[in-house]
Short mmCIF file of C-alpha atoms in Angstrom, two decimals:
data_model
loop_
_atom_site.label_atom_id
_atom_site.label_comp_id
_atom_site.label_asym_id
_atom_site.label_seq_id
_atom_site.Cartn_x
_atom_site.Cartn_y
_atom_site.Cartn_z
CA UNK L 65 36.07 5.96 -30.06
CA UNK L 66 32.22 6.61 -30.97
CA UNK L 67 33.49 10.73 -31.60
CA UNK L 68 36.41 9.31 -33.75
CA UNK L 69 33.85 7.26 -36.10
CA UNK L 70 31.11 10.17 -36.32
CA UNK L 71 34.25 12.66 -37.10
CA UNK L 72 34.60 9.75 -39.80
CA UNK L 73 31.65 9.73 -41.14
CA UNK L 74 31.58 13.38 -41.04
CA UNK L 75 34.69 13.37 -43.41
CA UNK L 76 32.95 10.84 -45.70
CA UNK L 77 30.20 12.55 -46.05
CA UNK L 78 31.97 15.80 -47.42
CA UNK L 79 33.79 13.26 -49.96
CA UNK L 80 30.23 11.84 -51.15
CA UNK L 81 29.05 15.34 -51.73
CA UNK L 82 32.20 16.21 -53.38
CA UNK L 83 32.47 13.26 -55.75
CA UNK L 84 28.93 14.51 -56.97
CA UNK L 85 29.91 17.74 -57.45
CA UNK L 86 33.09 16.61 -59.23
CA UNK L 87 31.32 14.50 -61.70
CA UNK L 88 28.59 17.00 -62.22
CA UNK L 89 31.46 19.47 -62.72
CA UNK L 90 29.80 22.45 -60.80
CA UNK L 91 33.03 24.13 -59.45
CA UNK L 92 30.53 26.32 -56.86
CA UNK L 93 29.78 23.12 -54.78
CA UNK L 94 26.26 21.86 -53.79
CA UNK L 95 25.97 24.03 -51.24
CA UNK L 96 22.54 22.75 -49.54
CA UNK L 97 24.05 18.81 -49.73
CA UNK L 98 26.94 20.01 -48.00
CA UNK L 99 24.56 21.69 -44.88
CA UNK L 100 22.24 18.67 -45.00
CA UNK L 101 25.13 16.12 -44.13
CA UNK L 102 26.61 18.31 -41.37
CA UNK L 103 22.94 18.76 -40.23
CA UNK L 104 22.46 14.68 -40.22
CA UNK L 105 25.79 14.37 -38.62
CA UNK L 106 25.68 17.11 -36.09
CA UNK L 107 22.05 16.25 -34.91
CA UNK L 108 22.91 12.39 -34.36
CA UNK L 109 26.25 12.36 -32.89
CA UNK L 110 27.89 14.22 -30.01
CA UNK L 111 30.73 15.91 -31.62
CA UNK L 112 31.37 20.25 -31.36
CA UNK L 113 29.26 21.56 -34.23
CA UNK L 114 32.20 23.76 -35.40
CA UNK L 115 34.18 20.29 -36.11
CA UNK L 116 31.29 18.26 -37.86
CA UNK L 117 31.26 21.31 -40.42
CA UNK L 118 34.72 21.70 -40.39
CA UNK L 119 35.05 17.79 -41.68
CA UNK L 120 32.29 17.79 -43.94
CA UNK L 121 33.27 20.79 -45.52
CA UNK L 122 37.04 19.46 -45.72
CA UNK L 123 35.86 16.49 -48.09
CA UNK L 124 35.06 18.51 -50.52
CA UNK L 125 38.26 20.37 -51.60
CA UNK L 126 40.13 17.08 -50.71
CA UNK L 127 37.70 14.82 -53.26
CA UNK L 128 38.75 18.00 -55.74
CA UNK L 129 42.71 17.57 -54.90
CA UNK L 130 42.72 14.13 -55.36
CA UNK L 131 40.67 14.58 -58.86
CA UNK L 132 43.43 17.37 -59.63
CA UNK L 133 40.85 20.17 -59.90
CA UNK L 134 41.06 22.21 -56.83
CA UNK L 135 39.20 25.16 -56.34
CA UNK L 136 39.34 27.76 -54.02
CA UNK L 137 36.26 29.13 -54.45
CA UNK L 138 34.55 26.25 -52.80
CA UNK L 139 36.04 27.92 -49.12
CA UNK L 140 32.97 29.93 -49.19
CA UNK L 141 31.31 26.77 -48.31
CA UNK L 142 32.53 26.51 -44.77
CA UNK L 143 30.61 28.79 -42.79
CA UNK L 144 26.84 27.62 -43.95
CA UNK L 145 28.25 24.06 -43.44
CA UNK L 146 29.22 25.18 -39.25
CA UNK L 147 26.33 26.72 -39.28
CA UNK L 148 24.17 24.10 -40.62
CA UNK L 149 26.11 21.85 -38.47
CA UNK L 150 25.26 23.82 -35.23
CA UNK L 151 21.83 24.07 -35.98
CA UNK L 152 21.57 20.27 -36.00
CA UNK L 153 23.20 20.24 -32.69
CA UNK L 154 20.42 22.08 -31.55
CA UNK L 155 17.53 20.04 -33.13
CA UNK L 156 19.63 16.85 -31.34
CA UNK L 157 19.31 18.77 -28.08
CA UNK L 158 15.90 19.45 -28.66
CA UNK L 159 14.71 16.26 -29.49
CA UNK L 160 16.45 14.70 -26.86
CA UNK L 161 14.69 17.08 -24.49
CA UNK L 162 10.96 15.82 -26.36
CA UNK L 163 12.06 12.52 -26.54
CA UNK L 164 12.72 12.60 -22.81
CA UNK L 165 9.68 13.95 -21.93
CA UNK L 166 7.27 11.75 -23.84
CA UNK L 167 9.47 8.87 -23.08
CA UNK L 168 10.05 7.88 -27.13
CA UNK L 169 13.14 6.64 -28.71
CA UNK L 170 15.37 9.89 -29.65
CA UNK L 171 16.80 8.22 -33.06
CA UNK L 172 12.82 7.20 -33.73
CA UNK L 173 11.28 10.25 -33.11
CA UNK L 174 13.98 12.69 -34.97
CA UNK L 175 13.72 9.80 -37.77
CA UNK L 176 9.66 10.71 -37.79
CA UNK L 177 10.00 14.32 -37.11
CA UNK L 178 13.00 14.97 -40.13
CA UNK L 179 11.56 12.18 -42.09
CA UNK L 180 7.58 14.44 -41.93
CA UNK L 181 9.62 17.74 -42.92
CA UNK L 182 11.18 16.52 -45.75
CA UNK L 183 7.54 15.05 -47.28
CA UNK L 184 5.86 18.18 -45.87
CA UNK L 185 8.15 20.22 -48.32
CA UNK L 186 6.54 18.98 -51.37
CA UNK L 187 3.12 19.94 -50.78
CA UNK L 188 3.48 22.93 -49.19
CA UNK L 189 5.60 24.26 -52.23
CA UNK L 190 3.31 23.50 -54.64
CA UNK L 191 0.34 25.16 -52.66
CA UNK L 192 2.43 28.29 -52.76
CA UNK L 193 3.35 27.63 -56.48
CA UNK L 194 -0.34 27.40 -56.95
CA UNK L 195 -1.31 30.48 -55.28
CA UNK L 196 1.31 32.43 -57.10
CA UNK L 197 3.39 33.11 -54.22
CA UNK L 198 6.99 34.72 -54.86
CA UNK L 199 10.18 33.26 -53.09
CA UNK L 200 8.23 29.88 -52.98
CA UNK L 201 11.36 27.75 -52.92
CA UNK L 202 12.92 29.41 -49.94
CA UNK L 203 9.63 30.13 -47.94
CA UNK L 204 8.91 26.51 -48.36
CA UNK L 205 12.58 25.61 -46.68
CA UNK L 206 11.41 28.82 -43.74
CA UNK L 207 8.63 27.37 -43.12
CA UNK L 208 9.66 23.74 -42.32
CA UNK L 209 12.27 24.55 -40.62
CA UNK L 210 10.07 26.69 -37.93
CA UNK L 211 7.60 23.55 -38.60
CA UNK L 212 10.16 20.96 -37.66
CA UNK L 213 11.43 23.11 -34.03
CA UNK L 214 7.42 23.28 -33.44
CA UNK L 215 7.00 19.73 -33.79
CA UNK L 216 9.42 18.96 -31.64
CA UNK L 217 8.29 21.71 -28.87
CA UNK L 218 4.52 20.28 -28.80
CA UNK L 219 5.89 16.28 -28.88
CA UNK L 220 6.22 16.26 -24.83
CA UNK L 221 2.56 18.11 -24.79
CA UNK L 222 0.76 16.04 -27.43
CA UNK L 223 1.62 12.77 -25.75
CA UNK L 224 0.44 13.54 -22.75
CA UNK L 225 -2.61 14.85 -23.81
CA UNK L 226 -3.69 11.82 -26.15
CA UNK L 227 -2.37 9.29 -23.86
CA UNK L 228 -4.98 10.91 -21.36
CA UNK L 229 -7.72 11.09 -23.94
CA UNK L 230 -7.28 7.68 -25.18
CA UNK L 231 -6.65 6.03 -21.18
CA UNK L 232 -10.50 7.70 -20.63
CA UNK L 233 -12.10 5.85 -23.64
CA UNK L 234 -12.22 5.22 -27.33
CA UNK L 235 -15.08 6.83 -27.43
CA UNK L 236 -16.84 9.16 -30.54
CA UNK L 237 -16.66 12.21 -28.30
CA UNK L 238 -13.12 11.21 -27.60
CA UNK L 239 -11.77 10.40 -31.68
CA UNK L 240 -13.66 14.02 -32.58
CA UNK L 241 -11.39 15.72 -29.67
CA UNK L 242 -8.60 14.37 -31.06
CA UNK L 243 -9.51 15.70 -34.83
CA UNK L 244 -10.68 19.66 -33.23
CA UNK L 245 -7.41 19.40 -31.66
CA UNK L 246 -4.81 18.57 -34.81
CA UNK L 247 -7.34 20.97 -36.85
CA UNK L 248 -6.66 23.47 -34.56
CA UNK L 249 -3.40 23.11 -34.21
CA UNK L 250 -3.10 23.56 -37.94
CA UNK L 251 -4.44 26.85 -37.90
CA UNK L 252 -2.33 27.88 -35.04
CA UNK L 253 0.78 26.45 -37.19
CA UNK L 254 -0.24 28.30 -40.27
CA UNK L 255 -0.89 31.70 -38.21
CA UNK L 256 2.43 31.55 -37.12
CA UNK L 257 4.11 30.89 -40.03
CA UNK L 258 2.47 33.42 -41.59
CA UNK L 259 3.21 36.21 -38.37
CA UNK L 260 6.89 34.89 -38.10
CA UNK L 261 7.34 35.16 -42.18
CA UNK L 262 6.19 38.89 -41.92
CA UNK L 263 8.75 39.71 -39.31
CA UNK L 264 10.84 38.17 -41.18
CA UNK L 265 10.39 40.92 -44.08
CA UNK L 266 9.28 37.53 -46.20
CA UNK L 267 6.86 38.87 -48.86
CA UNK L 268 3.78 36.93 -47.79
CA UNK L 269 0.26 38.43 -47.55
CA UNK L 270 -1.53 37.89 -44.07
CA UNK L 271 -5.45 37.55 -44.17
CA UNK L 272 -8.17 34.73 -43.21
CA UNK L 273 -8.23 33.58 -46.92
CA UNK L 274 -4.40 33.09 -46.92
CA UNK L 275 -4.28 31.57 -43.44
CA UNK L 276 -7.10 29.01 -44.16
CA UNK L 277 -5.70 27.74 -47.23
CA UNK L 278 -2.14 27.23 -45.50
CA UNK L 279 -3.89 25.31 -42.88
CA UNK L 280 -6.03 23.31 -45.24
CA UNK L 281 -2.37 21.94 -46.19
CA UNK L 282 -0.91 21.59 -42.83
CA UNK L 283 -3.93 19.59 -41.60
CA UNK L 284 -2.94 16.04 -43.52
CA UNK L 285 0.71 16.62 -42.23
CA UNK L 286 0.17 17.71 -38.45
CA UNK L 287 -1.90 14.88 -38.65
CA UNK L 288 0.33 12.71 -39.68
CA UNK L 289 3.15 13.84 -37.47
CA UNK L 290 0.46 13.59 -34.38
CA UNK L 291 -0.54 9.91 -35.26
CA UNK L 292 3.36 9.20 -35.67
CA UNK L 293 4.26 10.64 -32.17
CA UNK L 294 0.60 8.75 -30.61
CA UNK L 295 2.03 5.40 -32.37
CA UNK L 296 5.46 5.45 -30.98
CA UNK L 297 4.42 6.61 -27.55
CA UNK L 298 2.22 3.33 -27.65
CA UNK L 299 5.17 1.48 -28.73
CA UNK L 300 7.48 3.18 -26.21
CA UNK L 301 4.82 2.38 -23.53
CA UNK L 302 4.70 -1.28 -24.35
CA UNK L 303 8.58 -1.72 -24.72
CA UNK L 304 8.92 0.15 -21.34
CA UNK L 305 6.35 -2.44 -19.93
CA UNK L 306 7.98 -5.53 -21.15
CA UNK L 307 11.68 -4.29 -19.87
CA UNK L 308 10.09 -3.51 -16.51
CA UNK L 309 8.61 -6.80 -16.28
CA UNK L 310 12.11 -8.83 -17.35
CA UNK L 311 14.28 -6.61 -14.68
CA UNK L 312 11.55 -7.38 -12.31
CA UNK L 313 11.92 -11.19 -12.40
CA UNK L 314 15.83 -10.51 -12.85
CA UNK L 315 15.86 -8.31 -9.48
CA UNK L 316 13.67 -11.33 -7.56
CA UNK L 317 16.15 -13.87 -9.15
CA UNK L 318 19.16 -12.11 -7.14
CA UNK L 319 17.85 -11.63 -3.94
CA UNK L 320 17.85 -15.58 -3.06
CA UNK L 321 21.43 -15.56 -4.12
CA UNK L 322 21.94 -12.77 -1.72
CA UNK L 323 19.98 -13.77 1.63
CA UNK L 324 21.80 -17.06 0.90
CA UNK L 325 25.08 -15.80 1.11
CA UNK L 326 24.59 -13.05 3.59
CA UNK L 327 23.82 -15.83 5.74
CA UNK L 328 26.48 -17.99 4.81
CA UNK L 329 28.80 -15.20 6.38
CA UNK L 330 26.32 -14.90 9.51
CA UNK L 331 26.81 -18.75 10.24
CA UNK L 332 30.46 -18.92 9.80
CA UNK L 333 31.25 -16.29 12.46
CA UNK L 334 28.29 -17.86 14.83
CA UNK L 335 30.26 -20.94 14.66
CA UNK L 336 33.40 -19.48 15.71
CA UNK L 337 31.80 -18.29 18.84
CA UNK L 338 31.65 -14.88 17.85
CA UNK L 339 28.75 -13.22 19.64
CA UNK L 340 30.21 -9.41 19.40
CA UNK L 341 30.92 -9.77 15.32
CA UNK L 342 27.60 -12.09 14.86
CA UNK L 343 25.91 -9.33 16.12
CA UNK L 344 27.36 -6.79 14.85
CA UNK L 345 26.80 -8.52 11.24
CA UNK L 346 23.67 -9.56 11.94
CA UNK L 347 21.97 -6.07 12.89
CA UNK L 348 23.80 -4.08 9.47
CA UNK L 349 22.24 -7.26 6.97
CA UNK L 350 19.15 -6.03 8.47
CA UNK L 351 19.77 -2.72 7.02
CA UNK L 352 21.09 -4.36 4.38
CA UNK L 353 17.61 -6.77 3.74
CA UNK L 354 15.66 -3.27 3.69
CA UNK L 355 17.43 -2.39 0.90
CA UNK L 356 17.46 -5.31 -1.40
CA UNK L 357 13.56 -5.63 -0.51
CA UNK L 358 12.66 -2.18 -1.77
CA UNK L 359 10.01 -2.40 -4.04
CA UNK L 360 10.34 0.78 -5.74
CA UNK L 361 11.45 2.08 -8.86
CA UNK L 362 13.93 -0.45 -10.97
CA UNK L 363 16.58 2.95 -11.41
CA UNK L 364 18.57 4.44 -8.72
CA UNK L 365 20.54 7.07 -8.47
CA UNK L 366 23.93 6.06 -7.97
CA UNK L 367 24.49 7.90 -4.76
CA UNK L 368 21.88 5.09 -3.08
CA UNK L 369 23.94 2.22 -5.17
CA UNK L 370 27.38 3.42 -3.50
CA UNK L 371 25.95 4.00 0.13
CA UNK L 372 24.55 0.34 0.22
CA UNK L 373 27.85 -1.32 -1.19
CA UNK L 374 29.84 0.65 1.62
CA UNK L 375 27.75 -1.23 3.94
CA UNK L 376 27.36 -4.33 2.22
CA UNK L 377 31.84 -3.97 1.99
CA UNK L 378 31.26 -3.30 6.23
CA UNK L 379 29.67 -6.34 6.72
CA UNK L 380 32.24 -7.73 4.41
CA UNK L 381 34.94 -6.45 7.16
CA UNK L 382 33.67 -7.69 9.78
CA UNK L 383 33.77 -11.26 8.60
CA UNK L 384 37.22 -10.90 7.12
CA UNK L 385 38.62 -8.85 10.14
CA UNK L 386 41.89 -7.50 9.14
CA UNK L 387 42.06 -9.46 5.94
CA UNK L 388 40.00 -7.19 4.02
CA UNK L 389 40.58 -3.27 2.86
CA UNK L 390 38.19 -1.49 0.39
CA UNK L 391 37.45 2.06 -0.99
CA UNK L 392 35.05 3.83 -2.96
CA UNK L 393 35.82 7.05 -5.55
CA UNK L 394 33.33 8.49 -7.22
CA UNK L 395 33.41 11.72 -9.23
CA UNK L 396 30.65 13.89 -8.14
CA UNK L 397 29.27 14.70 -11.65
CA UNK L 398 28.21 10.61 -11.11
CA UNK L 399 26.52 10.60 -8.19
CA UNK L 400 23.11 11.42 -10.10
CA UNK L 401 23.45 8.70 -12.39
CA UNK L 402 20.67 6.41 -12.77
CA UNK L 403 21.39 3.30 -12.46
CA UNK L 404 19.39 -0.39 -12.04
CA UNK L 405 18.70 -1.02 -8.33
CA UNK L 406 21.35 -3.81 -7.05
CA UNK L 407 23.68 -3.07 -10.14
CA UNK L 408 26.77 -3.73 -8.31
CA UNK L 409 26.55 -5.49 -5.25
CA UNK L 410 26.64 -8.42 -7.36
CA UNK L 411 30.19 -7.64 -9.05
CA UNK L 412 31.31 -6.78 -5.30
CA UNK L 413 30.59 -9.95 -3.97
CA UNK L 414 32.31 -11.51 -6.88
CA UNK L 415 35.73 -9.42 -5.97
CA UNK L 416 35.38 -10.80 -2.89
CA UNK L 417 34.71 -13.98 -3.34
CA UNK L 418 37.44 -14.65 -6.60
CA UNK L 419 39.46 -11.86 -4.76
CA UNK L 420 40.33 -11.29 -0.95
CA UNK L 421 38.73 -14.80 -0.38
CA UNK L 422 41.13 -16.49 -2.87
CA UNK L 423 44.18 -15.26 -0.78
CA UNK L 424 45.58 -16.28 2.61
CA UNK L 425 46.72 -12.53 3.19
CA UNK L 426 43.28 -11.22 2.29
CA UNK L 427 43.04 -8.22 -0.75
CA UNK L 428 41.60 -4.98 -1.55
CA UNK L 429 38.26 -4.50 -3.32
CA UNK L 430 38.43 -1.21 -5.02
CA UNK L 431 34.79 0.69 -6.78
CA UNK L 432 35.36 3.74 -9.14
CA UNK L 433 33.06 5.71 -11.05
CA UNK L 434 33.90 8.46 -13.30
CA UNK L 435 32.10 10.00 -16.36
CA UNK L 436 33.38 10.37 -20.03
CA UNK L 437 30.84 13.07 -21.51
CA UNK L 438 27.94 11.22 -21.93
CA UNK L 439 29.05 8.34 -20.87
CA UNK L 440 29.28 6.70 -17.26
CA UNK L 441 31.97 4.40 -16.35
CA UNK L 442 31.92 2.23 -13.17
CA UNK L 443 34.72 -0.44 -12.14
CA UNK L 444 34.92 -3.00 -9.74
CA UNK L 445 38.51 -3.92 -8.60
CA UNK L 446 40.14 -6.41 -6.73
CA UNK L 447 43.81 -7.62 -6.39
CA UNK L 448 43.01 -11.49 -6.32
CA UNK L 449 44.53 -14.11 -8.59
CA UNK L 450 42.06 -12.71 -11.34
CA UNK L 451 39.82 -14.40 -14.15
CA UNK L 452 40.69 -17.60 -15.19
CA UNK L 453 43.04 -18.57 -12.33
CA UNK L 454 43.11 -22.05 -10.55
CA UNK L 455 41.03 -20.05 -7.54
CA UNK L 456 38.35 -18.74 -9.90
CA UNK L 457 36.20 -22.17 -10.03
CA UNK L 458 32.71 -20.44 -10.95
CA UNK L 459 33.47 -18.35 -13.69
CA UNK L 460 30.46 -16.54 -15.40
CA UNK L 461 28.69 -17.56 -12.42
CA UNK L 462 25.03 -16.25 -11.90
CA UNK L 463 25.80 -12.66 -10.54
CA UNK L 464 27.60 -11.78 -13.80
CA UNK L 465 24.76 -13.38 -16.12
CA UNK L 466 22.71 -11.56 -14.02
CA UNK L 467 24.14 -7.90 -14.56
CA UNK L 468 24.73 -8.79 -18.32
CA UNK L 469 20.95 -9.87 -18.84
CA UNK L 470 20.10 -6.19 -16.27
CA UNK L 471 22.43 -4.35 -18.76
CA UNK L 472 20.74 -5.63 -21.71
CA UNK L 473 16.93 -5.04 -20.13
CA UNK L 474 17.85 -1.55 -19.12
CA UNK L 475 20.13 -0.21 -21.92
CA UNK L 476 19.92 -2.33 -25.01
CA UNK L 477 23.21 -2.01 -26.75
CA UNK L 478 23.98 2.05 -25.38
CA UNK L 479 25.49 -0.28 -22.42
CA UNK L 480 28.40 -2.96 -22.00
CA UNK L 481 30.42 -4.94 -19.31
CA UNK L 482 33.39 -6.70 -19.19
CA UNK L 483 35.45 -8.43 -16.83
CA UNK L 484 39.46 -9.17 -17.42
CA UNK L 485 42.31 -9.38 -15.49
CA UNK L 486 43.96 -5.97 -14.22
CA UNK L 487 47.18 -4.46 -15.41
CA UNK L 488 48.38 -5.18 -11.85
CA UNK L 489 46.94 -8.61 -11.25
CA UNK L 490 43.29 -9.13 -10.13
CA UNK L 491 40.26 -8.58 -11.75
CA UNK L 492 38.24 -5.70 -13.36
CA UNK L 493 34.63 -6.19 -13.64
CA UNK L 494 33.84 -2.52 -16.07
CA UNK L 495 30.45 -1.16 -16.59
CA UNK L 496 29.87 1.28 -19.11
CA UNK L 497 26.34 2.76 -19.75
CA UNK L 498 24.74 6.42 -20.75
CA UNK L 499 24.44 8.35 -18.26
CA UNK L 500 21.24 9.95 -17.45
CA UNK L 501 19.96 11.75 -14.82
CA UNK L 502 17.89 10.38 -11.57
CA UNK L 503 14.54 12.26 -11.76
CA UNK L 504 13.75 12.60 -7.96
CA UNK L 505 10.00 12.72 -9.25
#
């Protein structure tokens, strides 16, 4: 659905651009609009970058069709609009990569880093107006370009290092670092430029003079990029801290509701005079307790999530006898998945509570997991009367406001559950979040 509305807005796009060309009656095209938009496009969605070029392009000779002045000469249009569009696949990727590793926002910190380019642009082409420089226009574009990749290169670096600097001490000696840093990382940028443009055949002259005075004008805007990347690191940082704090008190909110009905189950068979089973149930909640207890990090890989609902559905068993049948299939590409620790066992116990519980005969609780590109899907099945029914007397009880509030804490709005009745009777409590990686650190 998300691919369908960025294809979309791809197509729209390519109709703005071609509307302004129509009025402006320039039967060529604007060639660079056309490469922007599939750039935008390409960098912030997920679709191939032959198709976001493809669609932009193809709003431009439609916009011309429907104005009844088609021209075939716009065609030559297509290629730089793919290959504008690929490129901003690979800034996405490589932003995604930064954002990862200085733990920022990805929208936020492309927003910065594109948003920095664009302004650097304007000074940097009149200091090579100003020093008579030929080509200025398209150095100027060269240069920001190889600007914007570096930028995005040095994020993961930079953080680190100022986030070090500044969690030593606000001290003089510790601002002036900071300054000899950017000012030498303008003169790095500028050498560079300068050594890259020459490879390039780009008729620039190379000497201290000409590298000091394009470093003079990279210094304001490396600065500015470096206090943009400090400032949403801090921001990051204390956004992290606050959603680590809420899932904290969410995670100690569910264990109560857990020990309380883990012993429910142990007391019911203990008063059917079931020493083997009471055991037996007994000694796998211990395993069980170890588990929910852990105090380490708030994501899991789903792997861990998977391996303690098996055992938490054994224990399950054992109170049910033959009542009860469950099964677990997940794909292997989902196995890595991080997840929030205790992410499903609440949705289990709910299918078998409002599920195998609600029938004389018993029922099924069924957990899949499966990935859609970059998207993880994870559903929790049962074959009870489902949502809603006469059985179902807690509705959104406190395990389900629970994983919504987790959801929220963890994923903002990238995630979303649902539960409704399946096509087959029973219920279907759905997950769907981003999937990302466990880093084993």
């Amino acid at each position: 659905m998300r691919q369908v509305s960025w294809g979309a807005v791809a197509l729209v796009a390519g109709m703005l651009v071609g509307w302004l060309d129509l009025s402006a009656g320039d039967v060529q095209g604007p060639l660079l609009l056309l490469m922007a938009a599939s750039f935008a496009v390409a960098f912030s969605s997920r679709l191939p970058g032959w198709l976001v070029g493809a669609l932009v392009f193809a709003g431009l000779p439609l916009v011309m069709a429907i104005g009844g002045v088609p021209q075939w000469a716009v065609a030559i249009a297509l290629l730089p609009s793919i290959g504008a569009a690929y490129a901003g696949r690979l800034a996405g990727t490589l932003v995604s990569s930064a954002a990862r590793g200085g733990a920022i926002d990805r929208e936020l910190l492309g927003g910065a880093l594109i948003a920095c380019a664009l302004l650097g642009a304007v000074p940097v082409y009149a200091t090579l107006v100003a020093r008579g420089q030929r080509l200025a226009w398209w150095i100027t574009i060269l240069w920001q370009v190889m600007t914007f990749a570096g930028w995005i290169l040095l994020t993961p670096f930079i953080i680190r290092g100022a986030r070090a600097a500044i969690a030593r001490a606000a001290a003089p000696a510790a601002i002036a670092a900071q300054v000899a840093t950017v000012t030498g990382l303008a003169v790095v940028h500028a050498a560079i430029l300068m050594a890259i443009s020459r490879a390039l055949f780009v008729p620039v002259t190379v000497t201290p003079e000409a590298i000091a005075w394009s470093a003079a004008g990279y210094v304001p805007l490396d600065a500015l990029v470096y206090l943009l990347t400090l400032a949403l690191a801090h921001l990051s940082d204390a956004d992290r801290l606050t959603r680590s704090a809420r899932a904290a008190a969410l995670r100690v909110q569910l264990r109560p509701h857990f020990f309380f009905n883990a012993l429910n189950a142990a007391s019911v068979l203990a008063r059917r005079g079931d020493a083997g089973p009471t055991t037996e149930m007994l000694a796998a909640l211990a395993d069980l307790l170890r588990y929910v207890l852990d105090e380490g990090d708030e994501m899991v890989p789903l792997r861990r999530e998977l391996d303690f609902v098996q055992r938490y559905l054994a224990v399950e068993r054992i109170r049910f006898a033959d009542r009860m049948t469950s099964s677990i299939d997940a794909a292997g590409d989902t196995l890595n998945a991080s997840v929030p620790h205790l992410l499903l066992q609440p949705l289990v116990e709910n299918a078998v509570r409002h599920g195998v519980n609600a029938r004389t005969e018993g029922g099924e609780v069924r957990v899949r997991a499966w990935r859609e590109e970059a998207l993880l899907h994870i559903a929790v099945e049962d074959d009870g009367p489902g949502p809603g029914s006469a059985a179902d007397t807690e509705g959104d009880g406190i395990g389900l406001r629970n994983t919504r509030s987790r959801l929220e804490t963890s994923f903002g709005d990238e995630a979303s559950f649902s539960l409704n009745a399946g096509t087959e009777g029973g219920a279907v409590a759905h997950l769907v979040l981003p999937y990302r990686p466990w880093d084993d650190r």
